[in-house]
Tab-separated table of C-alpha atoms and ligand atoms in Angstrom:
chain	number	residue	atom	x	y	z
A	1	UNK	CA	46.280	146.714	30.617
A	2	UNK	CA	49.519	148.073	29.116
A	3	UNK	CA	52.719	146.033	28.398
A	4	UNK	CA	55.266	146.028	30.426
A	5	UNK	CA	58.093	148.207	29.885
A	6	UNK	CA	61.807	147.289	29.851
A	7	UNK	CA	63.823	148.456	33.165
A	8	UNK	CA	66.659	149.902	31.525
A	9	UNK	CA	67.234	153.229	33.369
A	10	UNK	CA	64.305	155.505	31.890
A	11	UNK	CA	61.672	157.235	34.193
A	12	UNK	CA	58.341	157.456	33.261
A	13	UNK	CA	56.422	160.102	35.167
A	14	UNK	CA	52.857	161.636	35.245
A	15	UNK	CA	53.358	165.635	35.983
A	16	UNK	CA	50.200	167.406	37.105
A	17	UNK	CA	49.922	171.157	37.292
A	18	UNK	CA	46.952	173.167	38.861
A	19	UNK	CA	48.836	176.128	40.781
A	20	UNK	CA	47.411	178.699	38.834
A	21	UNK	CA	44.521	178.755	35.702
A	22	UNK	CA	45.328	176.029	34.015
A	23	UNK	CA	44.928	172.132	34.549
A	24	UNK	CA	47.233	169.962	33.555
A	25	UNK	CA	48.476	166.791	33.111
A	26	UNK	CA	51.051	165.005	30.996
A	27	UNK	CA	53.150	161.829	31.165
A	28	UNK	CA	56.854	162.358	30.201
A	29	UNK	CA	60.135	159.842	29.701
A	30	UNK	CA	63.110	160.308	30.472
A	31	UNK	CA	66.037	158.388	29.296
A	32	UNK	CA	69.225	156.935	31.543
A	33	UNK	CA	71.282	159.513	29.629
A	34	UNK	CA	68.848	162.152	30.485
A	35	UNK	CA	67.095	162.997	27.369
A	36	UNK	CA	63.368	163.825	27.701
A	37	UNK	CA	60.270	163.335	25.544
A	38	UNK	CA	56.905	163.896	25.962
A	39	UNK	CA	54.587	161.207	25.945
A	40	UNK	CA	51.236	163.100	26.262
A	41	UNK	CA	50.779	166.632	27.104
A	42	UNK	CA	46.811	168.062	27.871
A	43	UNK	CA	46.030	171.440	28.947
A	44	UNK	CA	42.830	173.214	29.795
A	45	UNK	CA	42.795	176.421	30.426
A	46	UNK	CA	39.929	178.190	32.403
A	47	UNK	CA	40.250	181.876	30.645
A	48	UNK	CA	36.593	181.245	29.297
A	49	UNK	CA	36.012	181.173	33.301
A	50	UNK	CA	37.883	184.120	34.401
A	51	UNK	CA	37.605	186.683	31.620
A	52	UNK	CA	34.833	188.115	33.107
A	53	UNK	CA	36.613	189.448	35.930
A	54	UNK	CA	39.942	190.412	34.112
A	55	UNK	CA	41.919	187.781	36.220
A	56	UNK	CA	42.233	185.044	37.837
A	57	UNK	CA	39.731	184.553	40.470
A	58	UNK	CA	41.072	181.902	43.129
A	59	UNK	CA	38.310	180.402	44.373
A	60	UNK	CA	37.133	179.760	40.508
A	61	UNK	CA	39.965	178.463	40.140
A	62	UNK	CA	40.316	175.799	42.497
A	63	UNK	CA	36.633	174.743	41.540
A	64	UNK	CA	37.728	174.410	38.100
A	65	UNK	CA	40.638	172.553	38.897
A	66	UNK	CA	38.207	169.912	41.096
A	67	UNK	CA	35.831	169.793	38.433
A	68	UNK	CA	38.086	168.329	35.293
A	69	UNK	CA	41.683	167.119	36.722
A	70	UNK	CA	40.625	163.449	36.624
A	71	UNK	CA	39.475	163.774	33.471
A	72	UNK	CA	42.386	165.493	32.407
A	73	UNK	CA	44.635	163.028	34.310
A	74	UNK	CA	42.833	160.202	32.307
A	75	UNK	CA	43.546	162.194	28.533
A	76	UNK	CA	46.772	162.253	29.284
A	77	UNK	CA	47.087	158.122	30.176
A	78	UNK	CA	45.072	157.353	27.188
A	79	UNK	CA	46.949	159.787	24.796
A	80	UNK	CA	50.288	158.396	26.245
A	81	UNK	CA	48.494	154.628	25.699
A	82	UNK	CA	49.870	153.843	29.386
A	83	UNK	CA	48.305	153.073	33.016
A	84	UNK	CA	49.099	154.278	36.228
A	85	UNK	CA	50.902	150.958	36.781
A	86	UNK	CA	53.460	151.892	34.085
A	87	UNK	CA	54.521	155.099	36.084
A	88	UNK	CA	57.636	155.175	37.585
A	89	UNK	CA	56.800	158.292	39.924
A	90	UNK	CA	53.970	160.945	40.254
A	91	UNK	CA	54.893	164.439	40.686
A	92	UNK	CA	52.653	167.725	41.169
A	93	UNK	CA	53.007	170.949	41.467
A	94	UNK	CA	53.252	171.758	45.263
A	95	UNK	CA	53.521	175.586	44.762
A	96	UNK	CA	54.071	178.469	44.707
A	97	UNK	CA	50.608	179.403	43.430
A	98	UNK	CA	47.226	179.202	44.624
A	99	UNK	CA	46.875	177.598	47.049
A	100	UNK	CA	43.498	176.374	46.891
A	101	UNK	CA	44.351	174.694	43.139
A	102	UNK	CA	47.246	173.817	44.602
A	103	UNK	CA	45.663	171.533	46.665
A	104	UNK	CA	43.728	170.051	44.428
A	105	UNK	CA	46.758	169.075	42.597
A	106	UNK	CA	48.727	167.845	45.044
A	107	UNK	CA	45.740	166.085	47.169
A	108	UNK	CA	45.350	163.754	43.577
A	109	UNK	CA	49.034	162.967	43.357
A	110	UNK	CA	49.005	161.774	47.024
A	111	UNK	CA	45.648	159.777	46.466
A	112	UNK	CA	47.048	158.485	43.019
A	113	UNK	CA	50.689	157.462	45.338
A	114	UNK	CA	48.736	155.657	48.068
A	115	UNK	CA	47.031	153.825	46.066
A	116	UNK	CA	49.645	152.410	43.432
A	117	UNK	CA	52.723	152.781	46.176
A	118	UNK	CA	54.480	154.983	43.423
A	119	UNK	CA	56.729	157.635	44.338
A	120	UNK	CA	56.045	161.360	45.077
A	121	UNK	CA	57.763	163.865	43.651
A	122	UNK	CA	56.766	167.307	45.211
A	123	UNK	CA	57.716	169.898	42.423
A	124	UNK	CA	58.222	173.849	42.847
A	125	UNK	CA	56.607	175.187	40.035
A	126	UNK	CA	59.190	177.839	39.685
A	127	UNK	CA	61.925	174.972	39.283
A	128	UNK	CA	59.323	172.977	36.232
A	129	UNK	CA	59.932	176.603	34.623
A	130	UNK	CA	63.403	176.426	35.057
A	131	UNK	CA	64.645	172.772	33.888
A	132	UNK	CA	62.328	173.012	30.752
A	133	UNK	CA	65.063	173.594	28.711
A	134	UNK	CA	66.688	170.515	29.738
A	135	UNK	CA	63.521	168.866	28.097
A	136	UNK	CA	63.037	170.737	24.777
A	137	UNK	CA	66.975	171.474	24.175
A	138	UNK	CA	69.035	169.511	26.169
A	139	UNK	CA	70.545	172.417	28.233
A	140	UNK	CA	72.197	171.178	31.098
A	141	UNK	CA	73.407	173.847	34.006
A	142	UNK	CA	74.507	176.578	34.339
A	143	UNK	CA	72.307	178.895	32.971
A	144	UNK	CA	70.505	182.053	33.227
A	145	UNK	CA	66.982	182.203	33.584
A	146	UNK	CA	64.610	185.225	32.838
A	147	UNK	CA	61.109	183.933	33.814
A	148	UNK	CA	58.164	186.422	32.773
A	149	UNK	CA	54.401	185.213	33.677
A	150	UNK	CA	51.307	186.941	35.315
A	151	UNK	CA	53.141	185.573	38.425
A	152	UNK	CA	56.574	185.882	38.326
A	153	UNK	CA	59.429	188.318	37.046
A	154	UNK	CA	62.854	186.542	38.172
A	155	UNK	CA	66.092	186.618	36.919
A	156	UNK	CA	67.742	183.435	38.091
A	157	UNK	CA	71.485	181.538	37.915
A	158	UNK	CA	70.530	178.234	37.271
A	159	UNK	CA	73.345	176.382	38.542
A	160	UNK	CA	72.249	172.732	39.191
A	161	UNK	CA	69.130	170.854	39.894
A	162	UNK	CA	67.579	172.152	43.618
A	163	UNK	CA	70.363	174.764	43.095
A	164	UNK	CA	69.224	177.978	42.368
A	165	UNK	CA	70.330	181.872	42.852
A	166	UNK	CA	67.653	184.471	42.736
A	167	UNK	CA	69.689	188.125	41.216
A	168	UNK	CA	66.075	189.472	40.850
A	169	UNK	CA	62.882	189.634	41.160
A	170	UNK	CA	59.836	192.258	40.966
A	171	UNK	CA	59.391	194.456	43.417
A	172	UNK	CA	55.708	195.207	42.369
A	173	UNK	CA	54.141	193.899	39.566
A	174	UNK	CA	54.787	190.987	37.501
A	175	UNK	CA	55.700	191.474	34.003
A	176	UNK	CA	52.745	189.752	32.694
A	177	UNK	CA	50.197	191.683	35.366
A	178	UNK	CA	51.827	194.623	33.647
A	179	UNK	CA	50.641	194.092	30.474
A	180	UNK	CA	47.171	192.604	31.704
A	181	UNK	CA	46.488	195.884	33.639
A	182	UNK	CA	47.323	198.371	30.691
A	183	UNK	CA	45.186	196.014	28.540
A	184	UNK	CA	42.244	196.616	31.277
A	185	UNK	CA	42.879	199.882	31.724
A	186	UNK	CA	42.563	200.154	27.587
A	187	UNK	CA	39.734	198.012	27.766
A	188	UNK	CA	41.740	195.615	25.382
A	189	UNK	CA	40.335	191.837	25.946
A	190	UNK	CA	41.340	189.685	28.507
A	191	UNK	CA	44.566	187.837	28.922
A	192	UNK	CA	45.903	191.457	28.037
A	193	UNK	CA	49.719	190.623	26.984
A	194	UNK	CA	48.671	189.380	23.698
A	195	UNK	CA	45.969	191.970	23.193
A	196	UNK	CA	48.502	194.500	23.735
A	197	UNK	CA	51.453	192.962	21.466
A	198	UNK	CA	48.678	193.125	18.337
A	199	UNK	CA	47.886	196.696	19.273
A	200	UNK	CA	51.424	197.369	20.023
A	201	UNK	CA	52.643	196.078	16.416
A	202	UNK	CA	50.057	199.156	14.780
A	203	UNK	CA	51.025	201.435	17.040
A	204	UNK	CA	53.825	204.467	16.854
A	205	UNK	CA	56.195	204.080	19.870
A	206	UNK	CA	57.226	207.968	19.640
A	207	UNK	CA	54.004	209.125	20.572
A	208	UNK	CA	54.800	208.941	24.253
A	209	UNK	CA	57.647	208.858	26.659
A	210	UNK	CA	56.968	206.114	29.320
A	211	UNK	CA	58.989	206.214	32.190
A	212	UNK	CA	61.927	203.029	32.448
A	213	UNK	CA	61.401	201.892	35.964
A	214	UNK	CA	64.898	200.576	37.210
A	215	UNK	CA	66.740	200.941	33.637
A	216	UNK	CA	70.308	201.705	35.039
A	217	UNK	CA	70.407	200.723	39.113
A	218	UNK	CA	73.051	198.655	40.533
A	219	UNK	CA	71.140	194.890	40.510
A	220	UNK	CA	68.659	192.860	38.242
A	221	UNK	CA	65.370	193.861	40.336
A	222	UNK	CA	62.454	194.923	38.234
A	223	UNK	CA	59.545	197.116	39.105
A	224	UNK	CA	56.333	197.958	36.147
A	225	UNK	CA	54.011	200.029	38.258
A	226	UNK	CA	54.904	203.358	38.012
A	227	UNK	CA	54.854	202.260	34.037
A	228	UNK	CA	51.651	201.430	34.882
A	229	UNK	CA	50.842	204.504	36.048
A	230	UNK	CA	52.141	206.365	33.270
A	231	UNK	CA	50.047	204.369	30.344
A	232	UNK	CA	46.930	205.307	33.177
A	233	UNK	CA	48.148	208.971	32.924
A	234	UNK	CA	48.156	209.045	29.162
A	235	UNK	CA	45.183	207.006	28.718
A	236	UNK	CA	43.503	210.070	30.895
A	237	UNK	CA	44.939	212.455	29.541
A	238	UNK	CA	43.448	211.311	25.617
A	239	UNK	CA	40.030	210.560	26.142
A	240	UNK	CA	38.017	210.015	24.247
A	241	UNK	CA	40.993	207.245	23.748
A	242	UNK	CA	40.697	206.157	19.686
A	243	UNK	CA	41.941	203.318	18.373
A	244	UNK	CA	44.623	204.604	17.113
A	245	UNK	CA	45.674	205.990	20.454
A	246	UNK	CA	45.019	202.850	22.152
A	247	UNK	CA	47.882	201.636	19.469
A	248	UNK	CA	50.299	204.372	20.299
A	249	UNK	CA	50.284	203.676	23.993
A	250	UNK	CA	50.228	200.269	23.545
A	251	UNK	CA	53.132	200.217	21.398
A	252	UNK	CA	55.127	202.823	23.663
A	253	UNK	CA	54.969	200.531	26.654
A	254	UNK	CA	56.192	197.471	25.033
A	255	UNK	CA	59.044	199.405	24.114
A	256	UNK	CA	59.387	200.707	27.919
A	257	UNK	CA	59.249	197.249	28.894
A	258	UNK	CA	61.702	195.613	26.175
A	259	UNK	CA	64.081	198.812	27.206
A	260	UNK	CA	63.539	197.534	31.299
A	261	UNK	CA	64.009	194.591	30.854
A	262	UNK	CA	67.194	193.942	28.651
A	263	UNK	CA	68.203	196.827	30.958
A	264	UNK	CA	67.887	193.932	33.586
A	265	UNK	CA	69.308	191.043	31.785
A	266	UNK	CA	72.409	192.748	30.776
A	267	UNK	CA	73.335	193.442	34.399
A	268	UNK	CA	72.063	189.830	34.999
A	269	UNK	CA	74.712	188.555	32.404
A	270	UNK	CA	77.595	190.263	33.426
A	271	UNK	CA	76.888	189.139	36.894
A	272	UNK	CA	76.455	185.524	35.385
A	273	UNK	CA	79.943	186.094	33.328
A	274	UNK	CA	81.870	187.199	36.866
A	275	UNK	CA	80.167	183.853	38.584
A	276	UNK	CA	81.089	181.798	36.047
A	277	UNK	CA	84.514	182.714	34.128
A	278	UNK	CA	85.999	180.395	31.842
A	279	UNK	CA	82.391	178.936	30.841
A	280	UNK	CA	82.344	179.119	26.481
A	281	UNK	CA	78.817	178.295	25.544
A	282	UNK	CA	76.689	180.829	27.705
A	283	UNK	CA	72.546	180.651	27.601
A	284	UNK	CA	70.117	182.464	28.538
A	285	UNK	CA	66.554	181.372	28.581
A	286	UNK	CA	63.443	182.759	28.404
A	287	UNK	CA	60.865	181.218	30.074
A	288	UNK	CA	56.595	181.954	31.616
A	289	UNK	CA	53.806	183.385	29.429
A	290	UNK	CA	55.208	186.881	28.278
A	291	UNK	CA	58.157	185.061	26.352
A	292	UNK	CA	55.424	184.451	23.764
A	293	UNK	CA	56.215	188.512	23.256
A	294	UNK	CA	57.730	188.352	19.645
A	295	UNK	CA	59.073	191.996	20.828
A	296	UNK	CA	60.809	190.999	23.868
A	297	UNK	CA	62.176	188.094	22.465
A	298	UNK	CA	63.955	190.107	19.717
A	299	UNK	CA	65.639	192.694	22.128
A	300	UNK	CA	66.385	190.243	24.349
A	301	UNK	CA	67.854	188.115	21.304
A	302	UNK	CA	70.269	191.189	20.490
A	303	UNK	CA	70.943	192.111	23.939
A	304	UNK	CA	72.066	188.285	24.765
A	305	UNK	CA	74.305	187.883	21.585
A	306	UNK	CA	76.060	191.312	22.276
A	307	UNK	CA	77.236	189.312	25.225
A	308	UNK	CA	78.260	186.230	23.803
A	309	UNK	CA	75.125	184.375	25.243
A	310	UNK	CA	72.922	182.414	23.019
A	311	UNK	CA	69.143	182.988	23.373
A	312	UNK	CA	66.909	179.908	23.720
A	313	UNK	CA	62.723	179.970	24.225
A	314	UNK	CA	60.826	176.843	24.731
A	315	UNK	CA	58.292	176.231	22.556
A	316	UNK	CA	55.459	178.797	23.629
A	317	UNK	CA	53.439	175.828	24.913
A	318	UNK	CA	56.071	174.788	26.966
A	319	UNK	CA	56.816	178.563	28.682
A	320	UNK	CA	53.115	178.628	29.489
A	321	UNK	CA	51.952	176.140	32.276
A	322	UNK	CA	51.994	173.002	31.668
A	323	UNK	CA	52.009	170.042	33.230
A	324	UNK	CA	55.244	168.391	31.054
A	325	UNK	CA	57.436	170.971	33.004
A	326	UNK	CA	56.056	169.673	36.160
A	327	UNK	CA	56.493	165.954	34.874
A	328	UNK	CA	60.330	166.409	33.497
A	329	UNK	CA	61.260	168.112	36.971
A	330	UNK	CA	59.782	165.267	38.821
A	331	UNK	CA	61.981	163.068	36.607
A	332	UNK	CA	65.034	165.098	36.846
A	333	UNK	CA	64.625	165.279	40.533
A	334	UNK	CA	63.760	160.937	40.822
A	335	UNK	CA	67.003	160.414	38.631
A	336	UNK	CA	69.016	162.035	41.749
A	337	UNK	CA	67.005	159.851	43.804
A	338	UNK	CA	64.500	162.398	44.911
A	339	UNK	CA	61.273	161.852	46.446
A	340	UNK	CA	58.691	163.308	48.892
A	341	UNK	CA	56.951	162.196	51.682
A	342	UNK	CA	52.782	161.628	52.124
A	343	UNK	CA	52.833	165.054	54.387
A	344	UNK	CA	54.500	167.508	51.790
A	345	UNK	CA	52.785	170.350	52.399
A	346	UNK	CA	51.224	172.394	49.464
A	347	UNK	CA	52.724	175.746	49.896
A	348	UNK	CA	51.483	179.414	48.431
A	349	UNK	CA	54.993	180.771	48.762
A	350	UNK	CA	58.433	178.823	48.127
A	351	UNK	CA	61.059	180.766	46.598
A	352	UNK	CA	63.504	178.959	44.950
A	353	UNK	CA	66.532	180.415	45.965
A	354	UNK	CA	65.467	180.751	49.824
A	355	UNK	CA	69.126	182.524	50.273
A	356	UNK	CA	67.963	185.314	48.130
A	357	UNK	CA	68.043	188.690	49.647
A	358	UNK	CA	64.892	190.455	50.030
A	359	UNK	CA	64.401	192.947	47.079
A	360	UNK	CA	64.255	196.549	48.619
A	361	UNK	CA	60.488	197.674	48.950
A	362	UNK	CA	59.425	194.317	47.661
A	363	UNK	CA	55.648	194.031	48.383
A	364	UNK	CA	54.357	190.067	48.597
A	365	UNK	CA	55.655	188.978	44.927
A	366	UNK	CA	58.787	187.517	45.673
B	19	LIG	O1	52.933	181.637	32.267
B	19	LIG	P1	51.516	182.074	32.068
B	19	LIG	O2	50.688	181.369	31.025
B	19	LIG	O3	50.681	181.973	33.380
B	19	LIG	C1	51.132	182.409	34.608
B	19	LIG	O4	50.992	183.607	34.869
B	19	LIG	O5	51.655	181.572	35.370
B	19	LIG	O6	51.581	183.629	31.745
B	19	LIG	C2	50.423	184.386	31.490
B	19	LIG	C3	50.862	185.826	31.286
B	19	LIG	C4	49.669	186.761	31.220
B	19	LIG	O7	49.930	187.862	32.042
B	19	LIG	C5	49.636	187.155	29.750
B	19	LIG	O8	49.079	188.434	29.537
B	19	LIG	C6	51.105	187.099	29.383
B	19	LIG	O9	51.583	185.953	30.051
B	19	LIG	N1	51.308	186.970	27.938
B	19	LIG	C7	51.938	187.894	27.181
B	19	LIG	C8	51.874	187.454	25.842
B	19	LIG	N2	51.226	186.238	25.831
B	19	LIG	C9	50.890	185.970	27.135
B	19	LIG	N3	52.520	189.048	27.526
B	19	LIG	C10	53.059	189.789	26.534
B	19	LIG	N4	53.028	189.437	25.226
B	19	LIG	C11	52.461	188.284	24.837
B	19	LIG	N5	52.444	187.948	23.554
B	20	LIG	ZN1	54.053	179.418	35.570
């Protein structure tokens, strides 16, 4: 049994995360003033399980999930020295993702909240991403939000917590998928985004001339395939490919993509500026697995001061999944007096900006 804790305004949640390939859980406190800290924080990750197959295979996924949560529910009570009883809420991940891990997530939290009586807090993944920043640096609202994962490409205003407004998303490919198909297609090793930023730092980004989908349209929509198809094209069109031209190509498309994307962000800003005027201390955060991109982050660090915004990147642990995110958003959203009903629904799609127009063409990635 654990000691009882003193009632004097701080949350203490358990987050758990399973939308996607990695399982989760974490216990986090927040303060009455709202500062955050984590408590415990365990990931596994099931890449040894997928890299087979170059990707995430659902189905292995949510059999992965079943097989370890509880144990990975249990490290993270033991490594925060804590019981259930000592929770003030339980939140999960209720999506967007997949949806059979989803489940699996979710499913616990509800078992876990029937039997203590402890609230639910049903969190949108999407919105964990978002608030990090409130945990690691204190940022409070607005902001702007560029979230890059094998998921997601979004540029979003965050203006308040549940309040949210989409400017862009993909209209294809994710960022990250980007960068894991060119890996595949180079037969680099499997998750490709850091297999290609090694490659990319040997490489000379002259060699070729990759097309810059979107760089200059009205908006902050992305789109990476016909990028795609170009490293495809020039992967063809030098075979036998040789390391060094694995290097070249490698190193041309992460400039393509820095050149996209701060493309994007710079009409994001000056949308942010019009939305906002009068606001002094600007940020814009980087957020999801491809902010680990040492490249990106350095364009986009230029690119944000030349606007008067500061630049700010979680930890890399913390733009990955994680179950912390999941467990500060749950607290965030209890402090407002937030919970969820037994019946939440897990849910494969849930934008978080459900105003959002429709990006032209978009295909299912919205
Ligand atoms: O956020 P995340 O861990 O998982 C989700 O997709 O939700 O992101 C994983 C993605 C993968 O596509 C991976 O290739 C990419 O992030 N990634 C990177 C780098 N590290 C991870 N992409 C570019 N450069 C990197 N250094
Ligand atoms: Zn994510």
């Amino acid at each position: 049994m654990t000691a009882p804790r003193p009632k004097d305004g701080r949350l203490i949640i358990l987050g758990i995360e399973t939308s996607c390939d990695e399982t989760a859980a974490a216990v986090v406190e927040r303060d009455a003033d709202g500062k955050g800290r984590i408590v415990s924080n365990v990931v596994r990750s099931q890449l040894a399980e997928h890299r087979a197959y170059g990707g995430v295979v659902p189905e292995i996924a949510a059999r992965a999930h079943v097989s370890c949560l509880d144990h990975i529910i249990k490290a993270a009570l033991d490594e925060a020295g804590l019981g259930l009883e000592s929770m003030d809420g339980i939140a999960a991940t209720a999506g967007p993702g997949l949806i059979g891990g989803v489940l699996v997530g979710l499913v616990t939290a509800k078992a876990l909240v029937l039997v203590t009586g402890k609230p639910l807090i049903a969190v949108n993944h999407l919105e964990a991403h978002a608030l990090t920043p409130g945990l690691t640096d204190r940022l409070r609202p607005p902001y702007l939000l560029l979230l890059v994962s094998g998921g997601h490409t979004q540029l979003v205003a965050v203006e308040g917590i549940g309040h949210y407004r989409r400017y862009g998303t993909t209209i294809d490919d994710a960022l990250g998928e980007a960068f894991d198909k060119t890996a595949k297609l180079l037969h680099l090793d499997y998750p490709g985004g850091p297999a290609v930023a090694a490659e990319a730092r040997l490489g000379d980004a002259a060699r070729f001339s990759f097309p810059r989908p979107m760089l200059g349209r009205e908006g902050c929509h992305f789109s990476f395939s016909g990028l795609k198809t170009a490293v495809r094209l020039a992967a063809q069109d030098v075979q036998p490919l040789q390391p060094g031209d694995v290097a070249d190509i490698c190193a041309a498309f992460e400039v393509a993509v820095c050149d996209t994307v701060a493309d994007r962000v710079n009409h994001a800003m000056a949308r942010f500026c019009a939305e906002h005027p009068g606001l002094t201390d600007a940020a814009l955060v980087i957020s999801g697995g491809v902010a680990a991109n040492v490249a990106l982050r350095a364009r986009l660090a230029e690119t944000a001061a030349a606007r008067g915004f500061r630049l700010l990147a979680p930890p890399v642990a913390l733009c990955t999944d994680n179950a912390a995110m999941v467990a500060w958003c749950g607290a965030e959203r209890l402090a407002l007096g937030l919970r969820d009903p037994l019946n939440t629904p897990a849910r494969a799609r849930w934008p978080l900006d459900a105003e959002a127009e429709p990006a032209p063409y978009a295909g299912a990635k919205a």
